[in-house]
Amino acid sequence: DSEAFIPRPGEPVALEPIVVPGGVEGRSAAGRRYPWHKNTLLCGELPDEDRRKKCAALVVHADIDEAPVVAESLGRVRELVDRPNILFAVVVQDDMPCADSPVPILQGRAPSAATTYLIDRSGEVVLETFDLPPMS
């Protein structure tokens, strides 16, 4: 068992390794290629190959029931950050009915246990996390 972690205000504390009994080691997608755009397009518009090669991508994996809200949120994020060199997409594991979307919604599997991937222009995962990453 780990020792109790109760820091005093303003006092630095050295952290010992944190061990989770029975934990399963995961496989990271960082540094690996993730061809997210090769998944099956369900709705929305997939950027053409020329644009994909010039842009980074923020790809969020979501459950089917969350996908429309995630797509709307990413569409709004795209408007707010106003960075035309970043593409946004949602990927779901199973097929779903889908009429239209501000960002492409595709069907496929995540390359690791994470839900969100930041992919550089070469198609390599540079950041994987859960939920949305910090944008600055």
Coordinates of C-alpha atoms in Angstrom, one line a residue:
D1 CA 0.0 0.0 0.0
S2 CA 1.1 3.6 -0.7
E3 CA 1.6 6.1 2.1
A4 CA -1.0 8.7 2.8
F5 CA -0.5 11.8 0.6
I6 CA -1.3 14.9 2.7
P7 CA 0.8 17.8 1.7
R8 CA 1.0 21.0 3.8
P9 CA 0.4 24.3 2.0
G10 CA 3.5 25.5 0.3
E11 CA 5.6 22.5 1.3
P12 CA 7.2 20.5 -1.5
V13 CA 6.5 16.7 -1.4
A14 CA 8.5 14.0 -3.1
L15 CA 6.2 11.4 -4.7
E16 CA 7.0 7.8 -4.6
P17 CA 6.0 5.5 -7.5
I18 CA 2.3 4.9 -7.5
V19 CA 1.3 1.3 -7.9
V20 CA -2.1 0.0 -9.0
P21 CA -2.5 -3.6 -7.8
G22 CA -3.9 -5.8 -10.6
G23 CA -3.4 -3.1 -13.2
V24 CA -3.0 -4.1 -16.9
E25 CA -0.3 -2.5 -18.9
G26 CA -1.7 -0.7 -21.9
R27 CA -0.3 0.0 -25.3
S28 CA 0.3 3.5 -26.3
A29 CA -0.3 4.9 -29.8
A30 CA 2.1 7.7 -29.3
G31 CA 4.7 7.7 -32.1
R32 CA 2.7 5.4 -34.3
R33 CA 0.9 6.2 -37.4
Y34 CA -2.9 6.3 -37.2
P35 CA -4.7 6.5 -40.5
W36 CA -8.0 7.7 -39.0
H37 CA -9.3 8.8 -42.4
K38 CA -9.3 5.3 -43.8
N39 CA -12.2 4.3 -41.4
T40 CA -15.7 4.1 -43.0
L41 CA -17.2 7.5 -43.3
L42 CA -20.8 7.6 -41.8
C43 CA -21.6 11.3 -42.3
G44 CA -20.1 14.7 -42.6
E45 CA -17.4 15.5 -45.2
L46 CA -13.9 13.9 -45.2
P47 CA -11.2 16.4 -46.2
D48 CA -9.4 15.5 -49.4
E49 CA -6.0 13.8 -49.3
D50 CA -4.1 17.0 -50.2
R51 CA -5.7 18.9 -47.3
R52 CA -5.1 16.0 -44.9
K53 CA -1.4 16.0 -45.8
K54 CA -1.1 19.7 -44.9
C55 CA -3.0 19.5 -41.6
A56 CA -2.8 18.0 -38.1
A57 CA -5.9 16.2 -36.9
L58 CA -7.8 16.0 -33.6
V59 CA -9.7 12.7 -33.6
V60 CA -12.1 11.8 -30.8
H61 CA -13.4 8.3 -30.2
A62 CA -16.9 8.4 -28.8
D63 CA -19.8 6.0 -28.0
I64 CA -22.6 6.1 -30.5
D65 CA -25.0 7.9 -28.2
E66 CA -22.4 10.6 -27.5
A67 CA -21.1 11.0 -31.1
P68 CA -23.6 13.7 -32.3
V69 CA -22.9 15.9 -29.2
V70 CA -19.1 15.3 -29.6
A71 CA -19.3 16.2 -33.3
E72 CA -21.2 19.4 -32.5
S73 CA -18.7 20.3 -29.8
L74 CA -15.8 19.7 -32.1
G75 CA -17.5 21.8 -34.8
R76 CA -17.8 24.7 -32.3
V77 CA -14.2 24.2 -31.1
R78 CA -13.1 24.4 -34.8
E79 CA -14.9 27.8 -35.1
L80 CA -13.5 29.2 -31.8
V81 CA -9.9 28.2 -32.3
D82 CA -10.0 29.3 -35.9
R83 CA -7.0 27.2 -37.0
P84 CA -7.6 26.0 -40.6
N85 CA -4.5 23.7 -40.2
I86 CA -6.3 21.5 -37.7
L87 CA -8.8 18.9 -38.9
F88 CA -11.4 17.5 -36.5
A89 CA -13.2 14.1 -36.6
V90 CA -15.2 11.7 -34.5
V91 CA -14.8 7.9 -34.7
V92 CA -17.4 5.4 -33.3
Q93 CA -16.9 1.7 -33.0
D94 CA -20.2 0.5 -34.5
D95 CA -22.4 1.7 -37.4
M96 CA -24.9 4.3 -36.5
P97 CA -27.6 6.3 -38.4
C98 CA -26.1 9.7 -39.2
A99 CA -27.7 12.4 -41.3
D100 CA -25.2 15.3 -41.3
S101 CA -22.4 16.5 -39.1
P102 CA -20.2 19.6 -38.8
V103 CA -17.2 17.3 -38.7
P104 CA -16.8 13.8 -40.2
I105 CA -18.0 10.9 -38.2
L106 CA -16.4 7.6 -39.1
Q107 CA -16.7 4.0 -38.0
G108 CA -13.5 2.3 -36.7
R109 CA -11.5 1.2 -33.7
A110 CA -9.2 3.3 -31.5
P111 CA -5.5 2.4 -31.7
S112 CA -5.1 2.3 -27.9
A113 CA -7.2 2.8 -24.8
A114 CA -7.2 6.6 -25.1
T115 CA -10.2 8.4 -26.6
T116 CA -8.6 11.4 -28.1
Y117 CA -5.6 11.6 -30.5
L118 CA -3.7 14.6 -31.8
I119 CA -2.1 13.5 -35.1
D120 CA 0.6 15.4 -37.0
R121 CA 0.7 16.0 -40.7
S122 CA 2.7 12.9 -41.3
G123 CA -0.1 10.8 -39.6
E124 CA 1.8 10.1 -36.4
V125 CA 0.1 10.3 -33.0
V126 CA 1.8 13.0 -31.0
L127 CA -0.6 13.1 -28.1
E128 CA -3.2 10.7 -26.8
T129 CA -5.5 11.4 -23.9
F130 CA -9.0 11.0 -22.5
D131 CA -11.6 13.7 -23.3
L132 CA -10.4 16.9 -25.1
P133 CA -6.8 17.9 -24.8
P134 CA -5.8 21.5 -23.8
M135 CA -5.8 23.9 -26.7
S136 CA -3.5 26.9 -26.6

